[in-house]
Coordinates of C-alpha atoms and ligand atoms in Angstrom, one line a residue:
M1 CA 9.6 -1.7 0.3
C2 CA 12.2 -3.8 2.1
G3 CA 11.0 -7.2 3.2
I4 CA 12.1 -9.2 6.2
V5 CA 11.8 -12.9 7.0
G6 CA 13.4 -14.7 10.0
Y7 CA 13.1 -18.4 10.9
C8 CA 13.9 -20.4 14.0
G9 CA 12.7 -24.0 14.0
T10 CA 13.3 -27.5 12.9
Q11 CA 13.1 -27.1 9.1
D12 CA 15.8 -26.1 6.7
A13 CA 16.1 -22.4 7.3
Q14 CA 17.4 -21.6 3.8
S15 CA 14.3 -23.0 2.1
V16 CA 11.9 -21.3 4.5
L17 CA 13.6 -18.0 4.1
L18 CA 13.8 -18.2 0.3
D19 CA 10.2 -19.1 0.0
G20 CA 9.3 -16.1 2.3
L21 CA 11.5 -13.8 0.2
K22 CA 9.7 -14.9 -3.0
R23 CA 6.4 -14.1 -1.4
L24 CA 7.7 -10.6 -0.5
E25 CA 8.9 -9.9 -4.0
Y26 CA 5.7 -7.9 -4.8
R27 CA 6.7 -5.2 -2.2
G28 CA 9.4 -4.0 -4.6
Y29 CA 13.2 -4.4 -4.1
D30 CA 16.5 -4.2 -5.8
S31 CA 18.7 -6.8 -3.9
S32 CA 18.3 -9.6 -1.4
G33 CA 20.3 -11.7 1.0
L34 CA 20.2 -14.2 3.8
A35 CA 22.2 -15.3 6.8
V36 CA 22.0 -18.8 8.4
N37 CA 23.7 -20.1 11.5
T38 CA 25.6 -23.1 10.0
S39 CA 28.0 -25.6 11.6
A40 CA 30.8 -23.4 10.3
G41 CA 29.4 -20.2 11.8
L42 CA 27.0 -17.5 10.8
K43 CA 27.2 -17.3 7.0
T44 CA 25.8 -14.7 4.6
V45 CA 25.0 -14.8 0.9
R46 CA 23.7 -11.7 -0.9
A47 CA 22.9 -10.7 -4.5
V48 CA 21.9 -7.7 -6.6
G49 CA 18.6 -8.0 -8.5
K50 CA 15.8 -10.5 -8.2
V51 CA 15.6 -13.3 -5.6
S52 CA 16.4 -15.6 -8.6
E53 CA 20.0 -14.1 -8.5
L54 CA 20.2 -15.0 -4.8
L55 CA 19.1 -18.5 -5.7
R56 CA 21.8 -18.7 -8.3
A57 CA 24.5 -17.6 -5.8
L58 CA 23.3 -20.2 -3.3
K59 CA 23.7 -23.0 -5.8
T60 CA 27.4 -23.1 -5.0
R61 CA 27.2 -21.9 -1.4
R62 CA 24.3 -23.8 0.3
L63 CA 23.7 -22.6 3.8
A64 CA 22.6 -25.5 6.0
G65 CA 21.1 -24.7 9.3
S66 CA 17.7 -24.2 11.0
T67 CA 18.0 -20.5 12.2
G68 CA 18.4 -17.6 9.9
I69 CA 17.3 -14.2 8.6
A70 CA 16.6 -12.8 5.1
H71 CA 15.8 -9.5 3.4
T72 CA 14.8 -7.9 0.2
R73 CA 16.3 -4.4 0.1
W74 CA 14.7 -1.3 -1.6
A75 CA 17.7 1.1 -1.7
T76 CA 17.6 4.2 0.4
H77 CA 21.1 4.8 1.7
G78 CA 23.6 3.6 -0.9
M79 CA 23.2 2.1 -4.3
P80 CA 21.7 -1.4 -4.9
T81 CA 25.0 -3.3 -4.6
E82 CA 25.9 -6.6 -3.0
A83 CA 27.9 -4.7 -0.3
N84 CA 24.8 -2.7 0.6
A85 CA 22.4 -5.6 0.5
H86 CA 21.3 -7.0 3.9
P87 CA 22.1 -8.8 6.2
H88 CA 24.8 -6.6 7.5
R89 CA 27.6 -7.8 9.7
D90 CA 29.8 -6.5 12.5
C91 CA 33.6 -6.6 12.5
T92 CA 33.8 -10.1 14.2
E93 CA 31.2 -11.5 11.9
S94 CA 29.3 -13.0 14.8
V95 CA 26.2 -10.7 14.2
A96 CA 23.9 -10.3 11.2
V97 CA 21.1 -7.8 11.0
V98 CA 18.2 -7.2 8.6
H99 CA 16.4 -3.9 8.9
N100 CA 13.4 -2.1 7.4
G101 CA 13.1 1.7 8.0
I102 CA 15.7 4.4 8.3
I103 CA 18.2 5.1 11.1
E104 CA 18.2 8.9 11.0
N105 CA 21.3 9.4 13.2
H106 CA 23.4 6.8 11.4
A107 CA 26.0 9.3 10.3
S108 CA 26.9 10.4 13.9
L109 CA 26.8 6.8 15.1
R110 CA 29.0 5.6 12.3
A111 CA 31.6 8.4 13.0
R112 CA 31.7 7.4 16.6
L113 CA 32.1 3.7 15.8
E114 CA 34.8 4.3 13.2
Q115 CA 36.7 6.4 15.7
S116 CA 36.7 3.5 18.1
G117 CA 38.1 1.2 15.4
H118 CA 35.1 -0.4 13.7
A119 CA 35.5 -1.0 10.0
F120 CA 32.4 -0.5 7.8
A121 CA 31.7 -2.6 4.7
S122 CA 28.7 -0.8 3.3
E123 CA 27.2 2.7 2.8
T124 CA 24.0 1.8 4.6
D125 CA 22.4 3.3 7.6
T126 CA 21.7 -0.3 8.8
E127 CA 25.3 -1.4 9.3
V128 CA 25.7 0.7 12.5
I129 CA 23.2 -1.6 14.2
A130 CA 25.4 -4.6 13.7
H131 CA 28.5 -2.8 15.1
L132 CA 26.6 -1.4 18.1
I133 CA 25.4 -4.9 18.9
E134 CA 29.0 -6.2 18.6
D135 CA 30.0 -3.7 21.3
A136 CA 27.1 -4.5 23.5
L137 CA 28.0 -8.2 23.3
K138 CA 31.5 -7.6 24.4
D139 CA 30.9 -8.1 28.2
G140 CA 29.2 -11.4 27.6
A141 CA 25.6 -10.1 27.5
Q142 CA 22.9 -12.2 26.0
L143 CA 21.9 -11.3 22.5
S144 CA 18.5 -10.2 23.6
H145 CA 19.9 -7.8 26.2
A146 CA 22.6 -6.5 23.8
V147 CA 19.9 -5.6 21.2
G148 CA 17.8 -4.0 24.0
A149 CA 20.8 -1.9 25.0
V150 CA 21.4 -0.7 21.5
L151 CA 17.8 0.3 20.6
P152 CA 17.7 3.6 22.7
M153 CA 20.7 4.8 20.6
L154 CA 18.8 4.5 17.4
E155 CA 16.7 7.5 16.1
G156 CA 14.3 6.9 13.2
T157 CA 12.1 3.9 12.3
Y158 CA 13.0 0.3 12.2
G159 CA 11.8 -3.3 12.1
I160 CA 15.0 -5.4 12.8
V161 CA 15.8 -9.0 13.2
V162 CA 19.2 -10.1 14.5
A163 CA 21.0 -13.4 14.4
S164 CA 24.3 -14.3 16.1
S165 CA 26.7 -17.2 16.0
L166 CA 27.1 -16.7 19.8
E167 CA 23.5 -17.9 20.3
P168 CA 22.9 -20.0 17.1
D169 CA 19.4 -21.0 18.0
T170 CA 18.1 -17.5 18.9
L171 CA 16.6 -14.6 16.9
V172 CA 15.9 -11.2 18.4
A173 CA 13.6 -8.7 16.7
A174 CA 12.3 -5.3 17.6
R175 CA 10.1 -2.7 16.0
L176 CA 9.6 1.1 16.1
G177 CA 7.5 2.4 13.2
S178 CA 8.0 -0.5 10.8
P179 CA 5.8 -3.6 10.9
L180 CA 6.9 -6.9 12.2
I181 CA 4.8 -10.0 12.9
L182 CA 5.5 -13.3 14.5
G183 CA 4.0 -16.5 13.0
I184 CA 3.6 -19.5 15.3
A185 CA 4.0 -22.6 13.2
R186 CA 4.2 -26.3 14.2
D187 CA 7.8 -26.5 13.3
G188 CA 9.0 -23.2 14.7
Y189 CA 8.6 -19.4 14.6
I190 CA 8.7 -17.1 11.6
L191 CA 9.2 -13.4 11.7
A192 CA 8.2 -11.3 8.8
S193 CA 7.4 -7.7 7.7
D194 CA 4.1 -8.9 6.3
A195 CA 1.8 -11.9 6.5
S196 CA 2.3 -13.0 2.9
A197 CA 5.7 -14.6 4.0
I198 CA 4.0 -16.5 6.8
L199 CA 0.6 -17.6 5.5
Q200 CA 1.9 -20.9 3.9
H201 CA 3.2 -22.0 7.3
T202 CA 0.6 -20.8 9.8
R203 CA -2.3 -18.4 10.3
D204 CA -1.6 -17.9 14.0
I205 CA 0.0 -14.5 14.3
V206 CA 1.3 -12.2 17.0
Y207 CA 1.4 -8.6 16.0
L208 CA 4.4 -6.8 17.5
D209 CA 3.7 -3.2 18.5
D210 CA 6.1 -0.3 18.5
R211 CA 8.7 -0.4 21.3
E212 CA 8.5 -4.2 21.6
I213 CA 11.3 -6.7 21.4
V214 CA 10.8 -10.4 20.9
A215 CA 13.4 -13.1 21.6
I216 CA 12.8 -16.5 19.9
T217 CA 14.3 -19.9 20.4
R218 CA 13.0 -23.1 18.8
A219 CA 11.0 -23.8 22.0
E220 CA 9.5 -20.5 22.9
Y221 CA 9.2 -16.7 22.4
H222 CA 9.3 -13.9 24.9
I223 CA 8.1 -10.4 24.2
R224 CA 9.0 -7.4 26.3
T225 CA 8.9 -3.6 25.9
F226 CA 11.9 -1.4 25.4
E227 CA 11.5 -0.6 29.1
N228 CA 12.0 -4.3 29.9
V229 CA 8.4 -5.1 30.9
T230 CA 7.2 -8.6 29.8
V231 CA 4.1 -8.4 27.5
Q232 CA 1.6 -11.2 27.0
K233 CA 0.1 -10.7 23.5
P234 CA -2.9 -12.5 22.0
V235 CA -2.3 -15.0 19.2
E236 CA -4.7 -13.9 16.4
T237 CA -5.8 -16.2 13.6
I238 CA -5.7 -14.2 10.4
D239 CA -8.1 -14.8 7.5
G240 CA -6.9 -15.5 4.0
E241 CA -5.2 -18.4 2.4
A242 CA -1.8 -18.8 0.9
A243 CA -3.8 -19.5 -2.2
D244 CA -4.9 -15.9 -2.4
L245 CA -1.3 -15.1 -3.1
Q246 CA -1.2 -17.1 -6.3
K247 CA -1.9 -15.8 -9.8
H248 CA -4.5 -18.5 -10.6
G249 CA -3.6 -18.7 -14.3
Y250 CA -3.5 -14.9 -14.9
A251 CA -0.4 -13.5 -16.5
H252 CA 0.0 -11.0 -13.7
F253 CA -1.3 -10.3 -10.2
M254 CA -2.4 -6.9 -11.4
L255 CA -4.7 -8.5 -14.0
K256 CA -6.0 -11.1 -11.5
E257 CA -6.8 -8.3 -9.1
M258 CA -8.6 -6.2 -11.7
M259 CA -10.6 -9.2 -12.7
E260 CA -11.6 -9.8 -9.0
Q261 CA -13.3 -6.4 -8.7
P262 CA -16.9 -7.5 -8.9
D263 CA -16.2 -9.8 -5.9
V264 CA -14.4 -6.9 -4.2
V265 CA -17.5 -4.8 -4.3
L266 CA -19.5 -7.7 -2.9
N267 CA -17.0 -8.3 -0.1
S268 CA -16.7 -4.7 0.8
T269 CA -20.5 -4.3 1.0
R270 CA -21.4 -7.8 2.3
G271 CA -23.7 -7.5 5.4
R272 CA -23.2 -3.7 5.4
L273 CA -26.1 -2.5 3.2
D274 CA -29.5 -1.8 4.8
A275 CA -31.7 -1.4 1.8
E276 CA -34.9 -0.8 3.8
N277 CA -33.4 2.2 5.8
G278 CA -31.3 3.4 2.9
T279 CA -28.1 3.3 4.9
A280 CA -25.0 1.2 5.7
V281 CA -24.2 -0.7 8.9
L282 CA -20.5 -0.4 9.7
G283 CA -19.7 -2.4 12.8
G284 CA -16.2 -0.9 13.1
L285 CA -17.8 2.6 13.7
R286 CA -20.4 1.5 16.3
D287 CA -18.3 2.7 19.2
V288 CA -18.0 6.2 17.8
E289 CA -21.5 6.5 16.4
K290 CA -22.4 9.3 18.8
Q291 CA -19.2 11.3 18.1
L292 CA -19.9 10.9 14.4
R293 CA -23.2 12.6 14.8
D294 CA -21.5 15.6 16.3
I295 CA -18.5 16.1 14.0
K296 CA -18.4 19.3 12.0
R297 CA -15.6 18.6 9.7
I298 CA -13.7 15.7 8.1
V299 CA -10.0 15.7 7.1
I300 CA -9.0 12.7 4.9
V301 CA -5.3 11.9 4.9
A302 CA -3.8 9.4 2.5
C303 CA -1.1 9.0 -0.2
G304 CA -1.1 8.1 -3.9
S305 CA -4.1 6.2 -5.1
A306 CA -5.6 6.2 -1.6
Y307 CA -5.5 10.0 -1.8
Y308 CA -7.4 10.0 -5.0
A309 CA -10.0 7.7 -3.5
G310 CA -10.2 10.3 -0.7
C311 CA -10.8 13.0 -3.2
V312 CA -13.8 11.0 -4.6
G313 CA -15.0 10.7 -1.0
E314 CA -14.8 14.5 -0.6
Y315 CA -17.4 15.0 -3.4
M316 CA -19.6 12.2 -1.9
L317 CA -19.5 13.4 1.7
E318 CA -20.1 17.1 0.9
E319 CA -22.9 16.4 -1.5
Y320 CA -24.8 13.8 0.5
A321 CA -23.7 14.2 4.2
G322 CA -23.3 18.0 4.0
I323 CA -20.1 17.9 6.0
P324 CA -17.1 20.1 4.9
V325 CA -14.3 17.8 3.9
E326 CA -10.6 18.5 3.2
V327 CA -8.3 15.9 1.6
E328 CA -4.7 16.1 2.5
L329 CA -1.6 14.3 1.3
A330 CA -0.4 12.6 4.4
S331 CA 3.2 13.6 3.7
E332 CA 2.2 17.3 3.8
F333 CA -0.3 17.1 6.6
R334 CA 2.0 16.7 9.6
Y335 CA 4.3 19.5 8.5
R336 CA 1.5 22.0 8.0
K337 CA 0.5 22.5 11.6
P338 CA -3.0 21.4 10.9
I339 CA -5.8 22.9 12.9
L340 CA -7.8 20.1 14.5
D341 CA -10.1 19.7 17.4
S342 CA -12.6 17.2 18.8
G343 CA -15.2 18.3 16.2
T344 CA -13.0 17.0 13.4
A345 CA -12.8 13.4 12.3
V346 CA -9.5 12.5 10.6
V347 CA -10.0 9.6 8.2
A348 CA -6.8 7.8 7.2
I349 CA -7.1 5.7 4.0
S350 CA -4.5 3.1 3.4
Q351 CA -4.4 -0.3 1.7
S352 CA -1.4 -1.6 3.6
G353 CA -2.2 0.2 6.8
E354 CA 1.6 0.7 7.1
T355 CA 2.3 3.8 5.0
A356 CA 4.6 5.8 7.2
D357 CA 3.3 9.2 6.2
T358 CA -0.3 8.2 6.8
L359 CA 0.5 6.5 10.1
F360 CA 2.4 9.7 11.3
A361 CA -0.6 11.8 10.2
V362 CA -2.9 9.6 12.4
R363 CA -0.6 10.1 15.4
E364 CA -0.5 13.8 14.8
A365 CA -4.3 14.0 14.6
K366 CA -4.7 11.9 17.7
E367 CA -2.3 14.1 19.7
K368 CA -4.4 17.1 18.6
G369 CA -7.6 15.6 20.0
A370 CA -9.3 14.6 16.7
L371 CA -11.3 11.5 16.3
T372 CA -9.3 9.2 14.0
L373 CA -10.8 6.6 11.7
G374 CA -9.1 4.2 9.4
I375 CA -10.2 2.8 6.0
V376 CA -7.7 0.0 5.8
N377 CA -7.4 -3.2 3.8
V378 CA -4.8 -5.1 5.8
V379 CA -6.3 -6.5 9.0
G380 CA -4.2 -5.8 12.1
S381 CA -1.9 -3.3 10.4
S382 CA -0.6 -0.3 12.3
I383 CA -3.1 2.2 11.0
A384 CA -6.0 -0.2 11.7
R385 CA -4.7 -0.6 15.3
E386 CA -3.8 3.0 16.0
T387 CA -7.0 4.7 14.8
H388 CA -9.9 5.1 17.3
A389 CA -12.3 3.1 15.0
G390 CA -12.5 2.2 11.3
V391 CA -13.8 0.1 8.5
Y392 CA -11.9 -2.7 6.8
N393 CA -12.1 -2.9 3.0
H394 CA -12.2 -6.7 2.7
A395 CA -10.6 -6.5 -0.7
G396 CA -8.3 -9.4 0.0
P397 CA -4.5 -9.2 -0.3
E398 CA -3.3 -6.8 -3.1
I399 CA 0.0 -8.0 -4.5
G400 CA 0.1 -5.9 -7.7
V401 CA 2.2 -2.9 -6.8
A402 CA -0.1 -0.5 -8.7
S403 CA -3.3 -0.4 -6.6
T404 CA -6.4 -1.5 -8.5
K405 CA -8.9 -3.5 -6.4
A406 CA -7.9 -1.8 -3.2
F407 CA -8.6 1.6 -4.7
L408 CA -12.0 0.4 -5.8
S409 CA -12.8 -0.9 -2.4
Q410 CA -11.7 2.4 -0.8
V411 CA -14.2 4.3 -2.9
V412 CA -16.9 1.7 -2.1
V413 CA -16.2 2.1 1.7
L414 CA -16.3 5.9 1.3
S415 CA -19.8 5.5 -0.3
L416 CA -20.9 3.4 2.7
F417 CA -19.4 6.0 5.1
T418 CA -21.3 8.7 3.2
L419 CA -24.6 6.7 3.7
V420 CA -24.0 6.4 7.4
L421 CA -23.1 10.1 7.9
G422 CA -25.7 11.3 5.4
R423 CA -28.6 9.4 7.0
Q424 CA -27.5 10.8 10.4
R425 CA -28.0 14.2 8.8
A426 CA -30.1 15.4 5.9
L427 CA -29.9 12.5 3.4
S428 CA -33.4 11.5 2.6
L429 CA -34.6 7.9 2.9
V430 CA -35.5 7.8 -0.8
M431 CA -32.0 9.0 -1.8
G432 CA -30.3 6.6 0.6
Q433 CA -32.4 3.7 -0.8
R434 CA -31.4 4.7 -4.3
I435 CA -27.7 4.7 -3.4
V436 CA -28.0 1.3 -1.9
K437 CA -29.8 0.0 -4.9
E438 CA -27.1 1.3 -7.3
L439 CA -24.4 -0.1 -5.1
L440 CA -26.0 -3.5 -5.3
A441 CA -26.0 -3.3 -9.1
L442 CA -22.3 -2.5 -9.3
P443 CA -20.8 -6.0 -9.3
H444 CA -22.7 -6.9 -12.4
Q445 CA -21.9 -3.6 -14.1
I446 CA -18.2 -4.1 -13.4
Q447 CA -18.4 -7.7 -14.7
V448 CA -19.8 -6.3 -18.0
L449 CA -16.7 -4.0 -18.2
L450 CA -14.4 -6.9 -17.5
D451 CA -16.0 -9.2 -20.1
C452 CA -15.3 -7.0 -23.1
R453 CA -11.7 -5.9 -23.0
E454 CA -11.1 -5.3 -26.7
P455 CA -11.9 -1.5 -26.6
Y456 CA -9.2 -1.1 -23.9
R457 CA -6.6 -2.8 -26.1
A458 CA -7.6 -0.7 -29.1
A459 CA -7.4 2.5 -27.0
A460 CA -4.0 1.5 -25.4
E461 CA -2.6 1.4 -28.9
L462 CA -2.8 5.2 -29.0
L463 CA -0.9 5.4 -25.7
A464 CA 1.8 2.7 -26.1
D465 CA 4.1 4.7 -28.4
A466 CA 3.4 8.1 -26.7
H467 CA 5.9 9.9 -24.5
H468 CA 3.2 11.9 -22.7
A469 CA -0.5 11.8 -22.1
L470 CA -3.2 13.9 -20.5
F471 CA -6.2 12.6 -18.5
L472 CA -9.1 15.0 -18.0
G473 CA -12.2 14.6 -15.8
R474 CA -14.7 16.8 -14.0
K475 CA -16.4 16.6 -10.6
Y476 CA -16.5 13.0 -9.4
C477 CA -14.3 12.0 -12.3
H478 CA -11.6 14.6 -11.6
P479 CA -9.9 12.4 -9.1
I480 CA -10.3 9.5 -11.5
A481 CA -8.3 11.4 -14.2
H482 CA -5.5 11.6 -11.6
E483 CA -5.8 8.0 -10.8
G484 CA -5.7 7.0 -14.5
A485 CA -2.6 9.1 -15.1
L486 CA -0.9 7.7 -12.0
K487 CA -1.6 4.1 -13.1
L488 CA -0.2 4.8 -16.6
K489 CA 3.0 6.4 -15.4
E490 CA 3.6 3.8 -12.7
I491 CA 3.6 0.7 -14.9
S492 CA 4.2 1.9 -18.5
Y493 CA 6.6 4.8 -17.7
I494 CA 4.7 7.1 -20.0
H495 CA 4.6 10.5 -18.5
A496 CA 1.0 11.3 -17.8
E497 CA -0.8 14.1 -16.0
G498 CA -4.3 14.1 -14.5
Y499 CA -6.2 17.4 -14.7
A500 CA -9.6 18.9 -13.9
A501 CA -11.0 19.3 -17.4
G502 CA -11.9 22.9 -16.7
E503 CA -8.2 23.6 -16.1
M504 CA -7.1 22.5 -19.5
K505 CA -7.3 25.9 -21.0
H506 CA -5.4 27.4 -18.1
G507 CA -2.1 25.7 -19.1
P508 CA -2.0 22.1 -20.3
I509 CA -3.7 22.8 -23.6
A510 CA -0.2 24.2 -24.6
L511 CA 0.9 20.5 -24.8
V512 CA -1.7 19.4 -27.3
E513 CA -0.4 18.9 -30.8
D514 CA -0.8 16.4 -33.6
G515 CA -1.4 12.9 -32.2
F516 CA -1.0 14.0 -28.5
P517 CA -3.2 11.5 -26.6
V518 CA -5.8 12.9 -24.2
V519 CA -8.1 10.6 -22.2
V520 CA -11.3 12.4 -21.4
I521 CA -13.5 10.8 -18.7
A522 CA -16.9 12.2 -19.4
P523 CA -19.8 10.1 -18.2
R524 CA -23.2 11.4 -18.9
D525 CA -23.6 13.4 -15.7
S526 CA -24.3 16.9 -14.6
V527 CA -21.1 18.2 -16.2
F528 CA -21.2 16.1 -19.4
E529 CA -21.9 19.1 -21.8
K530 CA -19.0 21.0 -20.3
S531 CA -16.6 18.1 -21.0
M532 CA -17.8 17.9 -24.6
S533 CA -16.3 21.4 -25.2
N534 CA -13.0 20.0 -24.2
L535 CA -13.2 17.5 -27.1
H536 CA -13.5 20.4 -29.5
E537 CA -10.6 22.2 -28.0
I538 CA -8.4 19.1 -28.2
R539 CA -9.5 18.2 -31.8
A540 CA -8.9 21.8 -33.0
R541 CA -5.2 21.3 -32.1
G542 CA -4.8 17.8 -33.6
G543 CA -4.9 15.8 -30.3
S544 CA -6.1 12.2 -30.2
V545 CA -9.0 11.6 -28.0
I546 CA -9.8 8.5 -26.0
L547 CA -13.3 9.1 -24.6
V548 CA -14.7 7.2 -21.6
T549 CA -18.4 7.9 -21.4
T550 CA -21.8 6.4 -20.5
E551 CA -23.5 4.0 -22.9
G552 CA -25.8 6.0 -25.2
A553 CA -24.3 9.3 -24.4
P554 CA -24.7 11.9 -27.2
Y555 CA -21.1 12.6 -28.1
D556 CA -19.8 13.8 -31.5
A557 CA -18.1 10.8 -33.0
S558 CA -16.0 13.0 -35.3
L559 CA -14.2 14.4 -32.3
V560 CA -13.0 11.1 -30.8
D561 CA -10.5 8.5 -31.9
R562 CA -11.5 5.7 -29.5
V563 CA -14.5 5.4 -27.3
I564 CA -15.0 3.2 -24.2
T565 CA -18.5 3.1 -22.7
I566 CA -19.4 2.3 -19.1
P567 CA -22.9 1.4 -17.8
K568 CA -25.2 4.1 -16.3
T569 CA -25.1 4.6 -12.6
L570 CA -25.6 7.4 -10.0
E571 CA -23.2 10.2 -10.6
M572 CA -21.5 9.6 -7.2
L573 CA -20.7 6.0 -8.2
T574 CA -19.4 6.7 -11.7
P575 CA -15.8 6.7 -10.5
L576 CA -16.2 3.0 -9.6
L577 CA -17.0 2.2 -13.2
A578 CA -14.9 4.8 -15.0
V579 CA -11.7 3.7 -13.2
I580 CA -11.9 0.1 -14.6
P581 CA -11.1 1.0 -18.3
L582 CA -8.3 3.3 -17.0
Q583 CA -6.7 0.4 -15.2
F584 CA -6.8 -1.6 -18.3
L585 CA -5.4 1.2 -20.4
A586 CA -2.3 1.3 -18.1
Y587 CA -2.1 -2.5 -18.0
E588 CA -2.3 -2.9 -21.8
A589 CA 0.1 -0.1 -22.5
A590 CA 2.7 -1.6 -20.1
C591 CA 2.3 -5.1 -21.7
A592 CA 2.6 -3.6 -25.2
R593 CA 5.8 -1.9 -24.1
A594 CA 7.0 -5.2 -22.7
F595 CA 7.2 -4.0 -19.1
D596 CA 6.1 -6.3 -16.2
P597 CA 3.1 -4.5 -14.6
D598 CA 3.7 -6.4 -11.3
M599 CA 7.2 -5.2 -10.9
P600 CA 7.3 -1.4 -11.7
R601 CA 10.8 0.0 -11.4
N602 CA 11.7 2.0 -8.3
L603 CA 8.3 1.4 -6.7
A604 CA 7.4 -0.4 -3.5
K605 CA 4.1 -1.8 -2.4
S606 CA 4.2 -0.7 1.1
V607 CA 6.0 2.6 1.7
T608 CA 7.2 2.3 5.3
V609 CA 9.7 5.1 5.2
E610 CA 8.9 8.9 5.2
Ligands
LIG1 C1 -0.6 3.6 -6.7 C2 -0.3 3.0 -5.4 C3 0.3 3.9 -4.4 C4 -0.4 3.7 -3.0 C5 0.2 4.6 -1.9 C6 -0.5 4.4 -0.6 O1 -0.9 2.6 -7.6 O2 -0.4 1.9 -5.1 O3 0.2 5.3 -4.8 O4 -1.8 4.0 -3.2 O5 1.5 4.3 -1.8 O6 -0.4 3.1 -0.1 P1 -1.4 2.6 1.0 O7 -2.8 2.6 0.5 O8 -0.9 1.2 1.3 O9 -1.3 3.6 2.2

């Protein structure tokens, strides 16, 4: 999704901003731009396409100065054109604005501004902000006050940063529903929509909250609320190194992140497994331990891959903790008038912690009196801060747009959560100990899957030329079928559907014809035999079968075209192994079709608009 960088300091702003934009590229975007306060005034350069296009444009128009703002745009209002790229300007060209989010009342604001003589240069919702600030500056107001006066007029969500030639060494930023953080570096201040644009300069961060405005000069920053109350905020030192954001010799971030998955399990479980008592110790839930004992129902809210992780959690929690669980797409949850009370825990799962739909679902749940918990990867993100309690994934930064290691860590954390809730209830010590033991074995088992990648390449050959594919799974592997299909469609653009294997004969079997590829995820578990009958049904209609099953499973080799085996583990943990080959199928198919898996078209890493 759109990315923001702002810099005010002693360095060359253009270099700092461009470096920041490059590090935000992973979020997904279709144009970019920057504005710098130069000796000749506030100058803007924008370009359609990659940041490399912006670099090309800057070759002949270098912007020299030490205060500026920059943006990568993911089109919402208006096509990805240079005119629609940010920063946006006012009529006098003294103001430049970058914006993430959506201004919902932009049409009425625009009509009013046009009536009073403002001329618009773009189709975006953002441009109204620049013109409103222009009006607010007319009576000689300071930039910070002018921005403060405009914010109450805006409906929707925003993270904005504003520069002005009238105060060339000042930036003003504000947020409502869209993340913004302030990095405090030796040579100045950096504003950004996520930490990856800041980490190479400093690890000292101030997280802005909704309804806060920050005014920055080279020498100081001042934060206040929309109601004009000064706020003192803690400076937090964030973990992680800029080096985590490099590919370390891998062709793609996605591949690097898939290869990191043994460590991801280690990091997500480190210090959290209590082998003796067959349980998990989750420090982030300590304050709500008593409430957790009393809850009668869990509602999981999430989007995309995180939703499928939640679906695996539903099977785990119902089987081992005996608590009724519902998994809801966050985008539907808040419009459904959900029935919630203090006996319900609402668990929000989100890698970024900034997904607008999931964040709004958390707010809705809180308003209705439910206990809200977060399973979040990005430390200090909005969902992490707004939930009552939660568990961090500790998966490290995920740059690949298609989630891999974060998904895995979400399922791991859900298994830890199951242990905690299960042991508070009827889960036996022996079974708890068994789950812990199997969790401890996972990193090695995943490593085995990563060490032998030839079967994935061979299986991907069956997919690479296909237009459609079906993924089938039962019970714990039903959500994994959906996750596998999502991965394939996201990065290889092959249309793929995930289905509960038992549903095949209720419709999707009509698709199966000669050569139609079907990925069947059938580990040797309690529903293995049932899945074997699917193989016959697919074969009888000429379909090609890629079977993902457990080592030594007794399948009929004449019914399958490719087989990928995974090590044996507990049924509830099989998703953690079965998903690895599916990630590779998608990755290999995308590479075979010459698509860049790190830059899937139209997708954004962090979806901060509804
Ligand atoms: C799929 C993918 C997305 C995200 C979804 C939620 O590969 O990455 O479906 O899972 O957008 O994002 P988070 O977890 O950041 O809330």
